[in-house]
mmCIF file with all atom_site columns, C-alpha atoms in Angstrom:
data_model
loop_
_atom_site.group_PDB
_atom_site.id
_atom_site.type_symbol
_atom_site.label_atom_id
_atom_site.label_alt_id
_atom_site.label_comp_id
_atom_site.label_asym_id
_atom_site.label_entity_id
_atom_site.label_seq_id
_atom_site.pdbx_PDB_ins_code
_atom_site.Cartn_x
_atom_site.Cartn_y
_atom_site.Cartn_z
_atom_site.occupancy
_atom_site.B_iso_or_equiv
_atom_site.pdbx_formal_charge
_atom_site.auth_seq_id
_atom_site.auth_comp_id
_atom_site.auth_asym_id
_atom_site.auth_atom_id
_atom_site.pdbx_PDB_model_num
ATOM 1   C CA . MET F 1 1   ? 12.276  18.008  -13.625 1.00 90.00 ? 1   MET F CA 1
ATOM 2   C CA . THR F 1 2   ? 10.757  19.202  -10.371 1.00 96.00 ? 2   THR F CA 1
ATOM 3   C CA . GLU F 1 3   ? 12.448  19.296  -6.969  1.00 96.00 ? 3   GLU F CA 1
ATOM 4   C CA . GLU F 1 4   ? 10.187  16.516  -5.614  1.00 96.00 ? 4   GLU F CA 1
ATOM 5   C CA . LYS F 1 5   ? 10.846  14.303  -8.632  1.00 95.00 ? 5   LYS F CA 1
ATOM 6   C CA . SER F 1 6   ? 14.626  14.665  -8.503  1.00 96.00 ? 6   SER F CA 1
ATOM 7   C CA . LYS F 1 7   ? 15.017  11.909  -5.865  1.00 96.00 ? 7   LYS F CA 1
ATOM 8   C CA . VAL F 1 8   ? 13.127  8.984   -4.363  1.00 96.00 ? 8   VAL F CA 1
ATOM 9   C CA . ALA F 1 9   ? 10.084  10.167  -2.427  1.00 96.00 ? 9   ALA F CA 1
ATOM 10  C CA . GLU F 1 10  ? 10.371  10.061  1.364   1.00 97.00 ? 10  GLU F CA 1
ATOM 11  C CA . THR F 1 11  ? 8.620   13.110  2.828   1.00 97.00 ? 11  THR F CA 1
ATOM 12  C CA . LEU F 1 12  ? 4.935   13.943  2.540   1.00 97.00 ? 12  LEU F CA 1
ATOM 13  C CA . LYS F 1 13  ? 5.866   16.905  0.342   1.00 98.00 ? 13  LYS F CA 1
ATOM 14  C CA . GLU F 1 14  ? 7.827   14.619  -1.985  1.00 97.00 ? 14  GLU F CA 1
ATOM 15  C CA . TYR F 1 15  ? 5.000   12.084  -2.250  1.00 96.00 ? 15  TYR F CA 1
ATOM 16  C CA . ARG F 1 16  ? 2.563   14.883  -3.016  1.00 97.00 ? 16  ARG F CA 1
ATOM 17  C CA . GLY F 1 17  ? 5.000   16.107  -5.650  1.00 97.00 ? 17  GLY F CA 1
ATOM 18  C CA . GLN F 1 18  ? 4.827   12.795  -7.534  1.00 95.00 ? 18  GLN F CA 1
ATOM 19  C CA . TYR F 1 19  ? 1.139   13.372  -8.279  1.00 94.00 ? 19  TYR F CA 1
ATOM 20  C CA . ALA F 1 20  ? 1.679   17.040  -9.130  1.00 96.00 ? 20  ALA F CA 1
ATOM 21  C CA . TYR F 1 21  ? 4.430   16.040  -11.562 1.00 97.00 ? 21  TYR F CA 1
ATOM 22  C CA . ASN F 1 22  ? 2.079   13.789  -13.534 1.00 94.00 ? 22  ASN F CA 1
ATOM 23  C CA . LEU F 1 23  ? -0.288  16.687  -14.109 1.00 95.00 ? 23  LEU F CA 1
ATOM 24  C CA . LEU F 1 24  ? 2.413   18.644  -15.943 1.00 97.00 ? 24  LEU F CA 1
ATOM 25  C CA . ASP F 1 25  ? 1.632   16.431  -18.948 1.00 97.00 ? 25  ASP F CA 1
ATOM 26  C CA . GLU F 1 26  ? -1.195  17.877  -21.050 1.00 97.00 ? 26  GLU F CA 1
ATOM 27  C CA . HIS F 1 27  ? -2.168  14.461  -22.425 1.00 96.00 ? 27  HIS F CA 1
ATOM 28  C CA . TYR F 1 28  ? -2.620  13.040  -18.931 1.00 94.00 ? 28  TYR F CA 1
ATOM 29  C CA . ARG F 1 29  ? -4.628  16.089  -17.855 1.00 96.00 ? 29  ARG F CA 1
ATOM 30  C CA . ARG F 1 30  ? -6.938  15.604  -20.823 1.00 97.00 ? 30  ARG F CA 1
ATOM 31  C CA . PHE F 1 31  ? -7.281  11.900  -20.059 1.00 93.00 ? 31  PHE F CA 1
ATOM 32  C CA . ALA F 1 32  ? -8.088  12.579  -16.385 1.00 92.00 ? 32  ALA F CA 1
ATOM 33  C CA . ALA F 1 33  ? -10.699 15.153  -17.366 1.00 94.00 ? 33  ALA F CA 1
ATOM 34  C CA . GLN F 1 34  ? -12.502 12.861  -19.796 1.00 96.00 ? 34  GLN F CA 1
ATOM 35  C CA . VAL F 1 35  ? -12.147 9.294   -18.475 1.00 91.00 ? 35  VAL F CA 1
ATOM 36  C CA . PRO F 1 36  ? -13.789 8.081   -15.226 1.00 89.00 ? 36  PRO F CA 1
ATOM 37  C CA . GLN F 1 37  ? -11.373 6.118   -13.049 1.00 88.00 ? 37  GLN F CA 1
ATOM 38  C CA . LEU F 1 38  ? -11.524 3.534   -10.275 1.00 87.00 ? 38  LEU F CA 1
ATOM 39  C CA . ASN F 1 39  ? -8.205  3.831   -8.473  1.00 87.00 ? 39  ASN F CA 1
ATOM 40  C CA . GLN F 1 40  ? -6.478  1.309   -6.245  1.00 86.00 ? 40  GLN F CA 1
ATOM 41  C CA . TRP F 1 41  ? -3.550  1.435   -3.832  1.00 84.00 ? 41  TRP F CA 1
ATOM 42  C CA . ASP F 1 42  ? -0.553  -0.613  -4.991  1.00 82.00 ? 42  ASP F CA 1
ATOM 43  C CA . ASP F 1 43  ? 3.166   -0.942  -4.395  1.00 83.00 ? 43  ASP F CA 1
ATOM 44  C CA . HIS F 1 44  ? 4.477   1.937   -6.502  1.00 85.00 ? 44  HIS F CA 1
ATOM 45  C CA . GLU F 1 45  ? 2.756   4.533   -4.318  1.00 89.00 ? 45  GLU F CA 1
ATOM 46  C CA . VAL F 1 46  ? 5.530   3.851   -1.755  1.00 93.00 ? 46  VAL F CA 1
ATOM 47  C CA . THR F 1 47  ? 8.477   1.924   -3.211  1.00 90.00 ? 47  THR F CA 1
ATOM 48  C CA . ASN F 1 48  ? 8.607   -1.112  -5.460  1.00 86.00 ? 48  ASN F CA 1
ATOM 49  C CA . ASN F 1 49  ? 7.510   -4.415  -3.885  1.00 85.00 ? 49  ASN F CA 1
ATOM 50  C CA . TRP F 1 50  ? 7.203   -3.009  -0.366  1.00 89.00 ? 50  TRP F CA 1
ATOM 51  C CA . TYR F 1 51  ? 5.454   -4.794  2.486   1.00 88.00 ? 51  TYR F CA 1
ATOM 52  C CA . PRO F 1 52  ? 4.383   -3.681  5.998   1.00 90.00 ? 52  PRO F CA 1
ATOM 53  C CA . GLY F 1 53  ? 7.215   -3.781  8.508   1.00 92.00 ? 53  GLY F CA 1
ATOM 54  C CA . GLU F 1 54  ? 9.958   -3.751  5.877   1.00 93.00 ? 54  GLU F CA 1
ATOM 55  C CA . ILE F 1 55  ? 13.252  -1.995  6.624   1.00 96.00 ? 55  ILE F CA 1
ATOM 56  C CA . LEU F 1 56  ? 14.901  -0.811  3.422   1.00 96.00 ? 56  LEU F CA 1
ATOM 57  C CA . ASP F 1 57  ? 18.456  -1.707  2.483   1.00 95.00 ? 57  ASP F CA 1
ATOM 58  C CA . ASP F 1 58  ? 18.771  1.120   -0.026  1.00 96.00 ? 58  ASP F CA 1
ATOM 59  C CA . ALA F 1 59  ? 21.317  3.934   0.180   1.00 97.00 ? 59  ALA F CA 1
ATOM 60  C CA . ARG F 1 60  ? 18.976  6.332   -1.604  1.00 97.00 ? 60  ARG F CA 1
ATOM 61  C CA . TYR F 1 61  ? 16.694  6.500   1.427   1.00 97.00 ? 61  TYR F CA 1
ATOM 62  C CA . THR F 1 62  ? 17.385  8.338   4.672   1.00 97.00 ? 62  THR F CA 1
ATOM 63  C CA . GLU F 1 63  ? 14.103  7.028   6.122   1.00 98.00 ? 63  GLU F CA 1
ATOM 64  C CA . LYS F 1 64  ? 14.435  3.237   6.054   1.00 97.00 ? 64  LYS F CA 1
ATOM 65  C CA . ARG F 1 65  ? 11.158  2.328   7.792   1.00 97.00 ? 65  ARG F CA 1
ATOM 66  C CA . VAL F 1 66  ? 8.621   1.436   5.125   1.00 96.00 ? 66  VAL F CA 1
ATOM 67  C CA . ASP F 1 67  ? 5.716   1.829   7.559   1.00 96.00 ? 67  ASP F CA 1
ATOM 68  C CA . VAL F 1 68  ? 6.642   5.504   7.941   1.00 97.00 ? 68  VAL F CA 1
ATOM 69  C CA . LEU F 1 69  ? 6.972   5.958   4.180   1.00 97.00 ? 69  LEU F CA 1
ATOM 70  C CA . ALA F 1 70  ? 3.686   4.131   3.560   1.00 94.00 ? 70  ALA F CA 1
ATOM 71  C CA . ALA F 1 71  ? 1.774   6.367   5.971   1.00 94.00 ? 71  ALA F CA 1
ATOM 72  C CA . ARG F 1 72  ? 3.030   9.476   4.159   1.00 96.00 ? 72  ARG F CA 1
ATOM 73  C CA . ALA F 1 73  ? 2.364   7.959   0.751   1.00 94.00 ? 73  ALA F CA 1
ATOM 74  C CA . MET F 1 74  ? -1.157  6.897   1.775   1.00 90.00 ? 74  MET F CA 1
ATOM 75  C CA . ARG F 1 75  ? -2.002  10.436  2.870   1.00 91.00 ? 75  ARG F CA 1
ATOM 76  C CA . ALA F 1 76  ? -0.743  11.906  -0.413  1.00 93.00 ? 76  ALA F CA 1
ATOM 77  C CA . TYR F 1 77  ? -2.641  9.222   -2.345  1.00 89.00 ? 77  TYR F CA 1
ATOM 78  C CA . HIS F 1 78  ? -5.961  10.119  -0.723  1.00 87.00 ? 78  HIS F CA 1
ATOM 79  C CA . GLU F 1 79  ? -5.334  13.837  -1.153  1.00 89.00 ? 79  GLU F CA 1
ATOM 80  C CA . TRP F 1 80  ? -4.724  13.506  -4.901  1.00 90.00 ? 80  TRP F CA 1
ATOM 81  C CA . VAL F 1 81  ? -6.746  10.462  -5.954  1.00 85.00 ? 81  VAL F CA 1
ATOM 82  C CA . PRO F 1 82  ? -10.521 10.285  -5.397  1.00 74.00 ? 82  PRO F CA 1
ATOM 83  C CA . THR F 1 83  ? -10.859 6.970   -3.547  1.00 75.00 ? 83  THR F CA 1
ATOM 84  C CA . PRO F 1 84  ? -13.819 6.540   -1.184  1.00 72.00 ? 84  PRO F CA 1
ATOM 85  C CA . GLU F 1 85  ? -13.014 4.474   1.863   1.00 62.00 ? 85  GLU F CA 1
ATOM 86  C CA . SER F 1 86  ? -15.496 2.183   3.603   1.00 55.00 ? 86  SER F CA 1
ATOM 87  C CA . ALA F 1 87  ? -14.859 1.525   7.284   1.00 55.00 ? 87  ALA F CA 1
ATOM 88  C CA . GLY F 1 88  ? -11.256 2.680   6.881   1.00 61.00 ? 88  GLY F CA 1
ATOM 89  C CA . THR F 1 89  ? -10.400 0.299   4.027   1.00 75.00 ? 89  THR F CA 1
ATOM 90  C CA . VAL F 1 90  ? -9.315  0.930   0.442   1.00 84.00 ? 90  VAL F CA 1
ATOM 91  C CA . TYR F 1 91  ? -10.766 -2.302  -0.941  1.00 90.00 ? 91  TYR F CA 1
ATOM 92  C CA . ARG F 1 92  ? -14.381 -2.062  -2.022  1.00 89.00 ? 92  ARG F CA 1
ATOM 93  C CA . LYS F 1 93  ? -17.081 -3.345  -4.361  1.00 91.00 ? 93  LYS F CA 1
ATOM 94  C CA . LEU F 1 94  ? -18.911 -1.197  -6.902  1.00 89.00 ? 94  LEU F CA 1
ATOM 95  C CA . SER F 1 95  ? -22.102 -2.449  -8.523  1.00 90.00 ? 95  SER F CA 1
ATOM 96  C CA . TYR F 1 96  ? -23.306 -1.228  -11.912 1.00 87.00 ? 96  TYR F CA 1
ATOM 97  C CA . GLY F 1 97  ? -26.882 -2.450  -12.041 1.00 85.00 ? 97  GLY F CA 1
ATOM 98  C CA . PRO F 1 98  ? -27.628 -6.183  -11.816 1.00 85.00 ? 98  PRO F CA 1
ATOM 99  C CA . LEU F 1 99  ? -25.040 -7.256  -14.408 1.00 87.00 ? 99  LEU F CA 1
ATOM 100 C CA . LEU F 1 100 ? -21.671 -5.995  -13.165 1.00 88.00 ? 100 LEU F CA 1
ATOM 101 C CA . ASP F 1 101 ? -19.833 -6.015  -9.843  1.00 90.00 ? 101 ASP F CA 1
ATOM 102 C CA . ILE F 1 102 ? -16.310 -4.578  -9.705  1.00 91.00 ? 102 ILE F CA 1
ATOM 103 C CA . PHE F 1 103 ? -14.071 -5.653  -6.827  1.00 92.00 ? 103 PHE F CA 1
ATOM 104 C CA . VAL F 1 104 ? -11.218 -3.207  -6.158  1.00 91.00 ? 104 VAL F CA 1
ATOM 105 C CA . LEU F 1 105 ? -8.463  -4.836  -4.105  1.00 91.00 ? 105 LEU F CA 1
ATOM 106 C CA . ASP F 1 106 ? -5.767  -3.543  -1.759  1.00 90.00 ? 106 ASP F CA 1
ATOM 107 C CA . MET F 1 107 ? -2.725  -5.704  -2.449  1.00 87.00 ? 107 MET F CA 1
ATOM 108 C CA . ARG F 1 108 ? -0.179  -3.949  -0.201  1.00 86.00 ? 108 ARG F CA 1
ATOM 109 C CA . THR F 1 109 ? -1.587  -2.739  3.132   1.00 88.00 ? 109 THR F CA 1
ATOM 110 C CA . PHE F 1 110 ? -2.123  -6.266  4.478   1.00 85.00 ? 110 PHE F CA 1
ATOM 111 C CA . LYS F 1 111 ? 0.629   -8.097  2.581   1.00 84.00 ? 111 LYS F CA 1
ATOM 112 C CA . ASP F 1 112 ? 3.018   -10.392 4.403   1.00 81.00 ? 112 ASP F CA 1
ATOM 113 C CA . VAL F 1 113 ? 6.816   -10.453 4.028   1.00 82.00 ? 113 VAL F CA 1
ATOM 114 C CA . ASN F 1 114 ? 8.260   -11.054 0.548   1.00 75.00 ? 114 ASN F CA 1
ATOM 115 C CA . ASP F 1 115 ? 9.210   -14.719 0.731   1.00 69.00 ? 115 ASP F CA 1
ATOM 116 C CA . GLY F 1 116 ? 9.554   -16.083 -2.783  1.00 59.00 ? 116 GLY F CA 1
ATOM 117 C CA . ASN F 1 117 ? 5.784   -16.561 -3.099  1.00 55.00 ? 117 ASN F CA 1
ATOM 118 C CA . THR F 1 118 ? 5.752   -19.524 -0.732  1.00 57.00 ? 118 THR F CA 1
ATOM 119 C CA . TYR F 1 119 ? 3.250   -17.901 1.666   1.00 55.00 ? 119 TYR F CA 1
ATOM 120 C CA . ALA F 1 120 ? 4.110   -20.072 4.637   1.00 52.00 ? 120 ALA F CA 1
ATOM 121 C CA . ASP F 1 121 ? 1.464   -18.186 6.648   1.00 59.00 ? 121 ASP F CA 1
ATOM 122 C CA . PRO F 1 122 ? -1.948  -19.279 5.293   1.00 60.00 ? 122 PRO F CA 1
ATOM 123 C CA . ASP F 1 123 ? -3.515  -16.121 6.752   1.00 60.00 ? 123 ASP F CA 1
ATOM 124 C CA . GLY F 1 124 ? -1.068  -13.870 4.907   1.00 62.00 ? 124 GLY F CA 1
ATOM 125 C CA . GLY F 1 125 ? -0.394  -13.397 1.232   1.00 76.00 ? 125 GLY F CA 1
ATOM 126 C CA . LEU F 1 126 ? -1.230  -10.305 -0.787  1.00 81.00 ? 126 LEU F CA 1
ATOM 127 C CA . LEU F 1 127 ? -4.668  -9.632  0.648   1.00 87.00 ? 127 LEU F CA 1
ATOM 128 C CA . GLY F 1 128 ? -4.557  -10.639 4.281   1.00 86.00 ? 128 GLY F CA 1
ATOM 129 C CA . ALA F 1 129 ? -7.153  -12.901 5.907   1.00 87.00 ? 129 ALA F CA 1
ATOM 130 C CA . GLU F 1 130 ? -9.964  -10.357 6.373   1.00 88.00 ? 130 GLU F CA 1
ATOM 131 C CA . GLN F 1 131 ? -9.845  -8.967  2.842   1.00 90.00 ? 131 GLN F CA 1
ATOM 132 C CA . ARG F 1 132 ? -9.541  -12.444 1.336   1.00 90.00 ? 132 ARG F CA 1
ATOM 133 C CA . GLU F 1 133 ? -12.706 -13.607 3.109   1.00 92.00 ? 133 GLU F CA 1
ATOM 134 C CA . TRP F 1 134 ? -14.497 -10.412 2.048   1.00 92.00 ? 134 TRP F CA 1
ATOM 135 C CA . LEU F 1 135 ? -13.591 -11.134 -1.577  1.00 92.00 ? 135 LEU F CA 1
ATOM 136 C CA . ILE F 1 136 ? -14.611 -14.792 -1.448  1.00 91.00 ? 136 ILE F CA 1
ATOM 137 C CA . ASN F 1 137 ? -17.942 -14.002 0.184   1.00 93.00 ? 137 ASN F CA 1
ATOM 138 C CA . GLY F 1 138 ? -18.571 -11.136 -2.239  1.00 92.00 ? 138 GLY F CA 1
ATOM 139 C CA . LEU F 1 139 ? -17.928 -13.339 -5.258  1.00 89.00 ? 139 LEU F CA 1
ATOM 140 C CA . ARG F 1 140 ? -20.215 -16.018 -3.889  1.00 88.00 ? 140 ARG F CA 1
ATOM 141 C CA . ARG F 1 141 ? -23.039 -13.513 -3.427  1.00 88.00 ? 141 ARG F CA 1
ATOM 142 C CA . SER F 1 142 ? -22.512 -11.688 -6.713  1.00 84.00 ? 142 SER F CA 1
ATOM 143 C CA . PRO F 1 143 ? -25.490 -12.143 -9.131  1.00 75.00 ? 143 PRO F CA 1
ATOM 144 C CA . GLY F 1 144 ? -24.784 -14.626 -11.906 1.00 56.00 ? 144 GLY F CA 1
ATOM 145 C CA . ARG F 1 145 ? -21.652 -15.946 -10.218 1.00 53.00 ? 145 ARG F CA 1
ATOM 146 C CA . SER F 1 146 ? -22.475 -19.625 -10.729 1.00 44.00 ? 146 SER F CA 1
ATOM 147 C CA . ALA F 1 147 ? -22.797 -19.268 -14.492 1.00 42.00 ? 147 ALA F CA 1
ATOM 148 C CA . ARG F 1 148 ? -19.948 -16.823 -15.097 1.00 46.00 ? 148 ARG F CA 1
ATOM 149 C CA . THR F 1 149 ? -17.146 -18.112 -12.889 1.00 49.00 ? 149 THR F CA 1
ATOM 150 C CA . ARG F 1 150 ? -15.484 -21.288 -11.751 1.00 48.00 ? 150 ARG F CA 1
ATOM 151 C CA . TRP F 1 151 ? -14.725 -20.291 -8.174  1.00 46.00 ? 151 TRP F CA 1
ATOM 152 C CA . THR F 1 152 ? -12.767 -22.721 -6.029  1.00 52.00 ? 152 THR F CA 1
ATOM 153 C CA . PRO F 1 153 ? -11.244 -20.651 -3.110  1.00 52.00 ? 153 PRO F CA 1
ATOM 154 C CA . ARG F 1 154 ? -7.499  -20.357 -3.226  1.00 75.00 ? 154 ARG F CA 1
ATOM 155 C CA . SER F 1 155 ? -6.940  -23.095 -5.865  1.00 58.00 ? 155 SER F CA 1
ATOM 156 C CA . GLY F 1 156 ? -5.347  -20.329 -7.905  1.00 61.00 ? 156 GLY F CA 1
ATOM 157 C CA . PRO F 1 157 ? -6.126  -18.651 -11.235 1.00 67.00 ? 157 PRO F CA 1
ATOM 158 C CA . GLU F 1 158 ? -6.113  -20.383 -14.593 1.00 77.00 ? 158 GLU F CA 1
ATOM 159 C CA . VAL F 1 159 ? -3.990  -18.829 -17.359 1.00 83.00 ? 159 VAL F CA 1
ATOM 160 C CA . VAL F 1 160 ? -5.917  -18.844 -20.641 1.00 86.00 ? 160 VAL F CA 1
ATOM 161 C CA . PHE F 1 161 ? -3.797  -16.314 -22.575 1.00 89.00 ? 161 PHE F CA 1
ATOM 162 C CA . SER F 1 162 ? -0.369  -14.766 -22.063 1.00 89.00 ? 162 SER F CA 1
ATOM 163 C CA . HIS F 1 163 ? 1.435   -11.967 -23.901 1.00 88.00 ? 163 HIS F CA 1
ATOM 164 C CA . THR F 1 164 ? 4.545   -11.175 -21.898 1.00 88.00 ? 164 THR F CA 1
ATOM 165 C CA . PRO F 1 165 ? 7.745   -9.277  -22.747 1.00 88.00 ? 165 PRO F CA 1
ATOM 166 C CA . PRO F 1 166 ? 10.954  -11.253 -23.314 1.00 87.00 ? 166 PRO F CA 1
ATOM 167 C CA . ALA F 1 167 ? 12.712  -9.646  -20.343 1.00 88.00 ? 167 ALA F CA 1
ATOM 168 C CA . ALA F 1 168 ? 11.946  -7.705  -17.190 1.00 83.00 ? 168 ALA F CA 1
ATOM 169 C CA . ASN F 1 169 ? 11.575  -3.907  -17.458 1.00 82.00 ? 169 ASN F CA 1
ATOM 170 C CA . THR F 1 170 ? 10.915  -4.043  -21.205 1.00 86.00 ? 170 THR F CA 1
ATOM 171 C CA . SER F 1 171 ? 9.830   -0.632  -22.472 1.00 86.00 ? 171 SER F CA 1
ATOM 172 C CA . PRO F 1 172 ? 6.094   -0.203  -23.208 1.00 81.00 ? 172 PRO F CA 1
ATOM 173 C CA . ALA F 1 173 ? 7.210   1.196   -26.576 1.00 84.00 ? 173 ALA F CA 1
ATOM 174 C CA . GLN F 1 174 ? 8.141   -2.359  -27.590 1.00 87.00 ? 174 GLN F CA 1
ATOM 175 C CA . GLY F 1 175 ? 4.494   -3.352  -27.769 1.00 85.00 ? 175 GLY F CA 1
ATOM 176 C CA . PHE F 1 176 ? 3.808   -4.967  -24.400 1.00 88.00 ? 176 PHE F CA 1
ATOM 177 C CA . GLN F 1 177 ? 1.466   -2.354  -22.973 1.00 88.00 ? 177 GLN F CA 1
ATOM 178 C CA . HIS F 1 178 ? -2.089  -3.670  -22.550 1.00 90.00 ? 178 HIS F CA 1
ATOM 179 C CA . PHE F 1 179 ? -5.536  -2.701  -21.399 1.00 90.00 ? 179 PHE F CA 1
ATOM 180 C CA . GLY F 1 180 ? -8.723  -4.677  -20.928 1.00 92.00 ? 180 GLY F CA 1
ATOM 181 C CA . GLU F 1 181 ? -12.200 -3.891  -22.210 1.00 93.00 ? 181 GLU F CA 1
ATOM 182 C CA . VAL F 1 182 ? -15.475 -5.375  -20.985 1.00 91.00 ? 182 VAL F CA 1
ATOM 183 C CA . GLU F 1 183 ? -18.735 -5.267  -22.919 1.00 93.00 ? 183 GLU F CA 1
ATOM 184 C CA . ILE F 1 184 ? -22.104 -6.381  -21.518 1.00 93.00 ? 184 ILE F CA 1
ATOM 185 C CA . ASP F 1 185 ? -24.958 -6.879  -23.978 1.00 93.00 ? 185 ASP F CA 1
ATOM 186 C CA . GLY F 1 186 ? -28.051 -5.321  -22.442 1.00 89.00 ? 186 GLY F CA 1
ATOM 187 C CA . ARG F 1 187 ? -30.414 -7.747  -24.196 1.00 91.00 ? 187 ARG F CA 1
ATOM 188 C CA . SER F 1 188 ? -28.635 -11.098 -24.124 1.00 93.00 ? 188 SER F CA 1
ATOM 189 C CA . LYS F 1 189 ? -26.643 -10.200 -20.965 1.00 91.00 ? 189 LYS F CA 1
ATOM 190 C CA . ALA F 1 190 ? -23.580 -11.862 -22.503 1.00 93.00 ? 190 ALA F CA 1
ATOM 191 C CA . PHE F 1 191 ? -20.286 -10.726 -20.994 1.00 91.00 ? 191 PHE F CA 1
ATOM 192 C CA . THR F 1 192 ? -17.431 -10.163 -23.483 1.00 95.00 ? 192 THR F CA 1
ATOM 193 C CA . VAL F 1 193 ? -13.846 -9.406  -22.468 1.00 93.00 ? 193 VAL F CA 1
ATOM 194 C CA . HIS F 1 194 ? -11.054 -8.138  -24.729 1.00 96.00 ? 194 HIS F CA 1
ATOM 195 C CA . LEU F 1 195 ? -7.339  -7.828  -24.011 1.00 95.00 ? 195 LEU F CA 1
ATOM 196 C CA . ARG F 1 196 ? -6.044  -5.061  -26.265 1.00 95.00 ? 196 ARG F CA 1
ATOM 197 C CA . ASP F 1 197 ? -2.600  -3.694  -27.078 1.00 92.00 ? 197 ASP F CA 1
ATOM 198 C CA . ARG F 1 198 ? -1.734  -0.001  -26.967 1.00 88.00 ? 198 ARG F CA 1
ATOM 199 C CA . ASP F 1 199 ? -3.136  0.482   -30.490 1.00 90.00 ? 199 ASP F CA 1
ATOM 200 C CA . GLY F 1 200 ? -6.481  -0.997  -29.481 1.00 92.00 ? 200 GLY F CA 1
ATOM 201 C CA . VAL F 1 201 ? -6.025  -4.291  -31.344 1.00 94.00 ? 201 VAL F CA 1
ATOM 202 C CA . SER F 1 202 ? -7.780  -7.185  -29.580 1.00 96.00 ? 202 SER F CA 1
ATOM 203 C CA . LEU F 1 203 ? -5.144  -9.834  -28.790 1.00 95.00 ? 203 LEU F CA 1
ATOM 204 C CA . TRP F 1 204 ? -7.550  -12.202 -27.080 1.00 95.00 ? 204 TRP F CA 1
ATOM 205 C CA . THR F 1 205 ? -11.277 -12.270 -26.402 1.00 96.00 ? 205 THR F CA 1
ATOM 206 C CA . THR F 1 206 ? -13.862 -14.494 -24.777 1.00 94.00 ? 206 THR F CA 1
ATOM 207 C CA . THR F 1 207 ? -17.602 -14.267 -24.207 1.00 95.00 ? 207 THR F CA 1
ATOM 208 C CA . LEU F 1 208 ? -19.346 -15.666 -21.152 1.00 88.00 ? 208 LEU F CA 1
ATOM 209 C CA . PRO F 1 209 ? -23.054 -16.380 -21.658 1.00 88.00 ? 209 PRO F CA 1
ATOM 210 C CA . ALA F 1 210 ? -25.735 -14.984 -19.392 1.00 83.00 ? 210 ALA F CA 1
ATOM 211 C CA . PRO F 1 211 ? -26.782 -17.049 -16.341 1.00 73.00 ? 211 PRO F CA 1
#
C-alpha cells in the first residue's frame, strides 16, 4: 500500500499516485511494454459515475467539487497516459488503412446530470451535442459504412448477445471478465468480431461481409 493509494484521490499528487501504484505490478508493466493501447477518459479517473458540476455527498472527500477533482485527475491522466488531443478534445478517430476506423469517445467531460437515464435534455446525455454530431458525421463518412452498419441516429443500440454477472460488483474471478477481438481479412475484407472471456474462449462471434 502506498500513501496515495491509502485514501480516495483528491489532490494532484494523489491522482498521480494512482497511476504509479499500477506500475508496481510486474505483470502490468510487461503488458504495457508489449501491447499497444488506445486510451480513453472515463468515470473512474475521478470518482465513480461523476458528472460535470456535481457536488459530492461523501464523507471521504474534503474537496466536494467534482469539477476541481476532475481538473486534477485530467492533468494526471495526460501526464501518465499517452493520449493525443485534437483541438483540446480527448475524443478522436484513428484510421488503419481503408478498412478500419476506430472512434474513441469521451463519455464524461460533456455528460449531463445523472438522472435515471431519462435524458430530459436532448442536447445532453453521455457525449454532449458537439461530440455526438462529430460521431454521427464520422460514421456516415467512414468507408464501407453502408454495408457494415445499420445506423439510425439515436434510435439506440441493438443487443445481439449478453453475458452479464448475476449481481452488481461481481468479482472478475467469477468468469465475467471479457475482451473483444476484431479480425479483418486482407483479401475478402470481411470483418469478424469475437467476444472472449478471460481465458480467450470465444463466447460470441459474427462476421460482416465486405461492402
